[in-house]
Every structure is written in structure tokens, then in C-alpha cells.
C-alpha positions as a printed NumPy array, in Angstrom:
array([[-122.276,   23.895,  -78.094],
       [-125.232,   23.832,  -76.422],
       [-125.905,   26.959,  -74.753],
       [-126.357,   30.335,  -75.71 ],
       [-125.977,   33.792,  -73.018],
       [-128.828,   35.714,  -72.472],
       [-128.388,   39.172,  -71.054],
       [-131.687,   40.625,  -69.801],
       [-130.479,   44.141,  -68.811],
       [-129.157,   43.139,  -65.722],
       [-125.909,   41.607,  -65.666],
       [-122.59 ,   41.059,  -67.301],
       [-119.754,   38.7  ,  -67.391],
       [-116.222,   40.229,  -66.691],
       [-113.142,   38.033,  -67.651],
       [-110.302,   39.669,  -64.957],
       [-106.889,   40.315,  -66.073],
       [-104.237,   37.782,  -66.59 ],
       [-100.723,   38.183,  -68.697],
       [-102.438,   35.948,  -71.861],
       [-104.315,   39.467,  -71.965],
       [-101.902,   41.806,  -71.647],
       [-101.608,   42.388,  -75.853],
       [ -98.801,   44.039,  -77.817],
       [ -98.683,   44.456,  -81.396],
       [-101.237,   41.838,  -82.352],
       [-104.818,   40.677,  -81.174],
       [-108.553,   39.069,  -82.789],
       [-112.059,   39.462,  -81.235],
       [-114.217,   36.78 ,  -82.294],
       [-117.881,   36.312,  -81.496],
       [-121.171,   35.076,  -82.395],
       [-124.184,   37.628,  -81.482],
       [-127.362,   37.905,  -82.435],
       [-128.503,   41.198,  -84.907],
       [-131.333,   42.497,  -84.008],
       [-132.824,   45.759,  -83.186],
       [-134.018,   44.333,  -80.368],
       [-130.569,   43.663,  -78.79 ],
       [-127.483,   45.729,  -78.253],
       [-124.049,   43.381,  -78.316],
       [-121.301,   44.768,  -76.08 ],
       [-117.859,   43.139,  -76.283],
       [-115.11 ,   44.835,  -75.354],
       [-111.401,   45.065,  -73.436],
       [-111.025,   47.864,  -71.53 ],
       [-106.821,   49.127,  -69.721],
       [-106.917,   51.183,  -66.922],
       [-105.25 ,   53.351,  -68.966],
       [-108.113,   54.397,  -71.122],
       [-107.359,   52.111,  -74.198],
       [-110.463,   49.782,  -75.561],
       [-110.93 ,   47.49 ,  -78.553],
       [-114.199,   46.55 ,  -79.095],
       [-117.259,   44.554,  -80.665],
       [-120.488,   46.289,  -80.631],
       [-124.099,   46.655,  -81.948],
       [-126.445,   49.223,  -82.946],
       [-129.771,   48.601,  -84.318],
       [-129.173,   46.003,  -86.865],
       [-125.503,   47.216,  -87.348],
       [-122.009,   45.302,  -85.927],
       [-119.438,   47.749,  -85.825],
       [-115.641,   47.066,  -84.382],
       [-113.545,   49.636,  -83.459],
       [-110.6  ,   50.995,  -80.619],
       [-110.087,   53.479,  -78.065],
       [-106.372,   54.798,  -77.808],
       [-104.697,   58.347,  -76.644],
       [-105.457,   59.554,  -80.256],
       [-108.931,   58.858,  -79.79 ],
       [-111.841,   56.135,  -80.822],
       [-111.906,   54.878,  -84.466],
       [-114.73 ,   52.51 ,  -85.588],
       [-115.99 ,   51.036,  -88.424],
       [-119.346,   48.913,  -89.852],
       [-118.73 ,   45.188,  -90.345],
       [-122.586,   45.541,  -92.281],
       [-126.245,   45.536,  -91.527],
       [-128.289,   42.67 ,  -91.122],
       [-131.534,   40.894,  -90.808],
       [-132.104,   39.384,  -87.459],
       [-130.068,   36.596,  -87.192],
       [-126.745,   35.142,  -85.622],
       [-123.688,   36.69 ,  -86.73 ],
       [-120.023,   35.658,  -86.557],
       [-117.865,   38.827,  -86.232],
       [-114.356,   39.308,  -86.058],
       [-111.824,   41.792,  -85.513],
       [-108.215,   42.021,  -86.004],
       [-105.965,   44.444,  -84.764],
       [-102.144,   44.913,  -85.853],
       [-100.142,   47.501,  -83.775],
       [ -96.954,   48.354,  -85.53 ],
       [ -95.393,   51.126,  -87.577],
       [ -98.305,   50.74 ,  -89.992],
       [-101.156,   49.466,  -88.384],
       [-103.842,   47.237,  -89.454],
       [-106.934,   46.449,  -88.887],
       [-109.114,   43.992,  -90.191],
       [-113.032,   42.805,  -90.44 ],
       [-114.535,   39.282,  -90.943],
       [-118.246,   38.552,  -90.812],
       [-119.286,   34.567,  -91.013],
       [-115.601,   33.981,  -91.877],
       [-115.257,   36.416,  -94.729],
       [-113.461,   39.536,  -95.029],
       [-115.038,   42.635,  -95.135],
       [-112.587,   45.432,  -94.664],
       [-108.772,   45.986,  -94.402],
       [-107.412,   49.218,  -93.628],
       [-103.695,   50.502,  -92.756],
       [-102.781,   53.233,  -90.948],
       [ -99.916,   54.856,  -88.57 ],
       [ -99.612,   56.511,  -85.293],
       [-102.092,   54.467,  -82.671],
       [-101.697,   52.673,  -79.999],
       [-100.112,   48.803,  -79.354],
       [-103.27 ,   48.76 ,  -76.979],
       [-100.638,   47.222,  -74.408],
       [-101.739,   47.338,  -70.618],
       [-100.356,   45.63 ,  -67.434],
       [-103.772,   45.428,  -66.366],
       [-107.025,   45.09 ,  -68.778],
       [-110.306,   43.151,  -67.933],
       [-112.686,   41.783,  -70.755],
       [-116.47 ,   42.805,  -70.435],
       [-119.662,   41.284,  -72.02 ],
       [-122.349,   43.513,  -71.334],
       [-120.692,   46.092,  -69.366],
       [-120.862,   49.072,  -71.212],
       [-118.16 ,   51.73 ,  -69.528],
       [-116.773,   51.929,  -65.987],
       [-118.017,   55.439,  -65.671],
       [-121.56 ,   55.043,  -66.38 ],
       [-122.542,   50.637,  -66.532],
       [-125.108,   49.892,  -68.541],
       [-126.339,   46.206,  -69.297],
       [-128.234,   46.257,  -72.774],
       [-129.89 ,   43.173,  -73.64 ],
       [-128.227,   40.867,  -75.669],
       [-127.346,   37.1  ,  -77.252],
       [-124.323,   36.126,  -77.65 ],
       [-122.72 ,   32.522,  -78.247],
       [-119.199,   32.385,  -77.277],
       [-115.955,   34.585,  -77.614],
       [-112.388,   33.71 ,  -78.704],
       [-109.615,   35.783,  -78.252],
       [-106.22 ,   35.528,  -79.725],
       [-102.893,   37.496,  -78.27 ],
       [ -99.235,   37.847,  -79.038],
       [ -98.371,   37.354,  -75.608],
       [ -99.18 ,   33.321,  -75.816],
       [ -97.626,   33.453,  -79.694],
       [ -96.171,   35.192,  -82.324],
       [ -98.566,   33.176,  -84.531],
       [-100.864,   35.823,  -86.32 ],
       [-104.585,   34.084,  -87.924],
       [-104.931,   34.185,  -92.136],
       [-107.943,   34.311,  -93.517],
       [-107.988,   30.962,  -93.842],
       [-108.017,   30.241,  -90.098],
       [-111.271,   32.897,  -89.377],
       [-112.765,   31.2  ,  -92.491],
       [-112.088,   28.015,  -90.118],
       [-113.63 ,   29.564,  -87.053],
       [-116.836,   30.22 ,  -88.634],
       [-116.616,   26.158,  -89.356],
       [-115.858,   25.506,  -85.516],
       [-112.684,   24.58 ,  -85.871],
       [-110.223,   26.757,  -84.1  ],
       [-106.47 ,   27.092,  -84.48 ],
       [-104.698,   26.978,  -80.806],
       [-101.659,   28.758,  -82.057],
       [-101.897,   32.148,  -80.041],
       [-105.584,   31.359,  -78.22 ],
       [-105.899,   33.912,  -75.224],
       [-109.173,   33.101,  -74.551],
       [-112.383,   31.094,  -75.37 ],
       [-115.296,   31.395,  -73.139],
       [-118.706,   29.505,  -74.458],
       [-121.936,   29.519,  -72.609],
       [-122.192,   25.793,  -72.9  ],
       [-119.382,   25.48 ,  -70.355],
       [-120.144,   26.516,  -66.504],
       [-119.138,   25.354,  -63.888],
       [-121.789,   26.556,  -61.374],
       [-119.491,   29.759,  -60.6  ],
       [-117.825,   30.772,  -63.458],
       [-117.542,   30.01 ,  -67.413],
       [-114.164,   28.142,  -68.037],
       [-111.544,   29.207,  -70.493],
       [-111.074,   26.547,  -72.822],
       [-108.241,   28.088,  -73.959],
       [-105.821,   26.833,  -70.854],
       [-105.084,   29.935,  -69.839],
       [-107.247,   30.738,  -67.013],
       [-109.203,   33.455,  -68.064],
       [-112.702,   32.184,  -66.95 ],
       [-115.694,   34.557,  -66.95 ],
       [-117.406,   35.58 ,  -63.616],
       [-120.862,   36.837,  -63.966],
       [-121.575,   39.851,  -62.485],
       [-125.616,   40.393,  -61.953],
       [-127.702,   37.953,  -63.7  ],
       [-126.688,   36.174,  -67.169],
       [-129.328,   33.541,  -68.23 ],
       [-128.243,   30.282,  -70.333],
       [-130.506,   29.144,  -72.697],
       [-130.968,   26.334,  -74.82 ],
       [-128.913,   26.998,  -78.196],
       [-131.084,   28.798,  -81.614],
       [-130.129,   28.949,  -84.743]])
């Protein structure tokens, strides 16, 4: 990893659909941002029917959280200094749902509860940066990479274990939707590593600087 995006308030990159993101019952959100007041982190996948799970910042806050035809539900991962942060978000769609939260590979929250939605959309893009459809908005921001893991490549759902492994760089395949990393561009677009195609296009401008810790 050598590179680290840069979002100046002018640009975004937008990961179009592809069936590897077309989720069910199960999907994680995992990303390294920088905390700052400074910045705003914007993370999210949106359905054109309205449903959303996202990562997101505020002030010094990370908070993860979903849009579904009940309505939005979030929650605070924590406040921080300024620094990098890994965050993480888990989201189990079934008769009682789940959500989880994991900050530098720890848990920080579990919750059940019943009645919301599987989140599940023929068509669903991923945005960094691109606040809503209705009114865009391109905060500044850091951000390091994103990983995202689906039921519809496998059944395989992460322990805590395997986040704990993330935040040590080394990443389970089993159910990998999508890992985009600043480090890797082709000139055009920023290449899946996960195999499946779902490369980010920038949209605007989307700097790539050299990697801080």
C-alpha cells in the first residue's frame, strides 16, 4: 500500500453496479479514513430503490448506519483524535437482524433487531465522496482503501477473528465483493482486487498521495 485518496471537494469515485453487489441477507463495509474535524468521510451504497448502508464522519465522530423503507438507523463507532481509523460495519438481514461495529479490528457494538430491510437491489452503485443523488456534495476527505464482503459471492459470513485480521492486512477471500485501494490505478480506473470487476471510476478530481501514517 502505497497510496492514500485525497478528496479535495471536488470529486468522487463511484464503483457501478455488478451482481457481486447485489446483497441479500448479509454484507461488511470496511475502510480506513482519516478522523479529523477537518475532513468529512463518505462511504456508502446507495439502490435505486431508496435503500443505503453506510460509513460516515462527523467532526471527529465515525458513525455507520442504513437507509431502508422503515427509515435511517445509525449509530457511533466512537470519537477520536485525528488519526487513521479502521472502521467496519456488518449488516445481517434476517428474521432478527444484526448489526455489528469494529474499529481497528475490535468490536464495539452488537445490536439485534427485527423488521428492516435485506437491503437487496438489482441495481446499487457504491460512492466515495458522493454524498446523495438529490443534492451531490464532495466533502473533503482521506481515505485508504475499502473492502466489501457479500452473500452473493458466499455464504461465508466474517468472525471477529477475520476483522481482527483485516486490521493486520490480511484479508479472508471467502465472500470478497470488493476491494478497491488507492495504490492500484490503472490510469482510468482503480482495480478491484477482489476479481470481481467492480473497479472504481473517478468522477471529478480524486488526488493520490503518497501514504501517512
Amino acid at each position: 500500500h502505497l497510496y492514500d485518496w485525497y478528496f479535495s471537494g471536488s470529486g468522487a469515485i463511484v464503483v457501478y453496479n455488478t451482481p457481486s453487489l447485489q446483497f441479500v441477507n448479509y454484507t461488511v463495509f470496511y475502510s480506513r479514513i482519516y478522523v479529523s474535524s477537518n475532513y468529512q468521510v463518505f462511504i456508502a451504497r446507495y439502490t435505486y430503490a431508496g435503500d443505503t448502508q453506510y460509513i460516515t464522519t462527523s467532526s471527529n465522530t465515525v458513525n455507520v448506519g442504513i437507509h431502508d423503507s422503515v427509515g435511517w438507523w445509525q449509530v457511533s463507532l466512537g470519537s477520536f483524535p485525528p488519526s487513521w481509523v479502521d472502521a467496519a460495519f456488518e449488516y445481517i438481514a434476517n428474521t432478527n437482524n444484526g448489526y455489528s461495529g469494529y474499529v481497528n479490528g475490535m468490536q464495539v457494538f452488537s445490536y439485534s433487531t427485527v423488521g428492516r430491510d435485506n437491503l437487496s437491489s438489482p441495481t446499487a452503485n457504491i460512492y466515495l465522496q458522493y454524498v446523495t443523488f438529490s443534492n451531490p456534495q464532495y466533502p473533503p476527505a482521506l481515505i485508504s482503501f475499502l473492502l466489501i464482503y457479500s452473500d452473493k459471492v458466499s455464504t461465508y459470513t466474517l468472525s471477529s477473528s477475520d476483522i481482527a485480521n483485516i486490521y493486520n492486512r490480511i484479508v479472508n477471500p471467502s465472500g470478497l465483493a470488493l476491494f478497491i485501494d488507492a495504490t492500484f490505478f490503472n490510469g482510468t480506473k482503480y482495480i478491484d482486487l477482489s476479481g470481481n470487476n467492480n473497479n472504481g471510476v473517478v468522477s471529478g478530481t480524486v488526488y493520490r498521495v503518497p501514504v501517512t501514517t
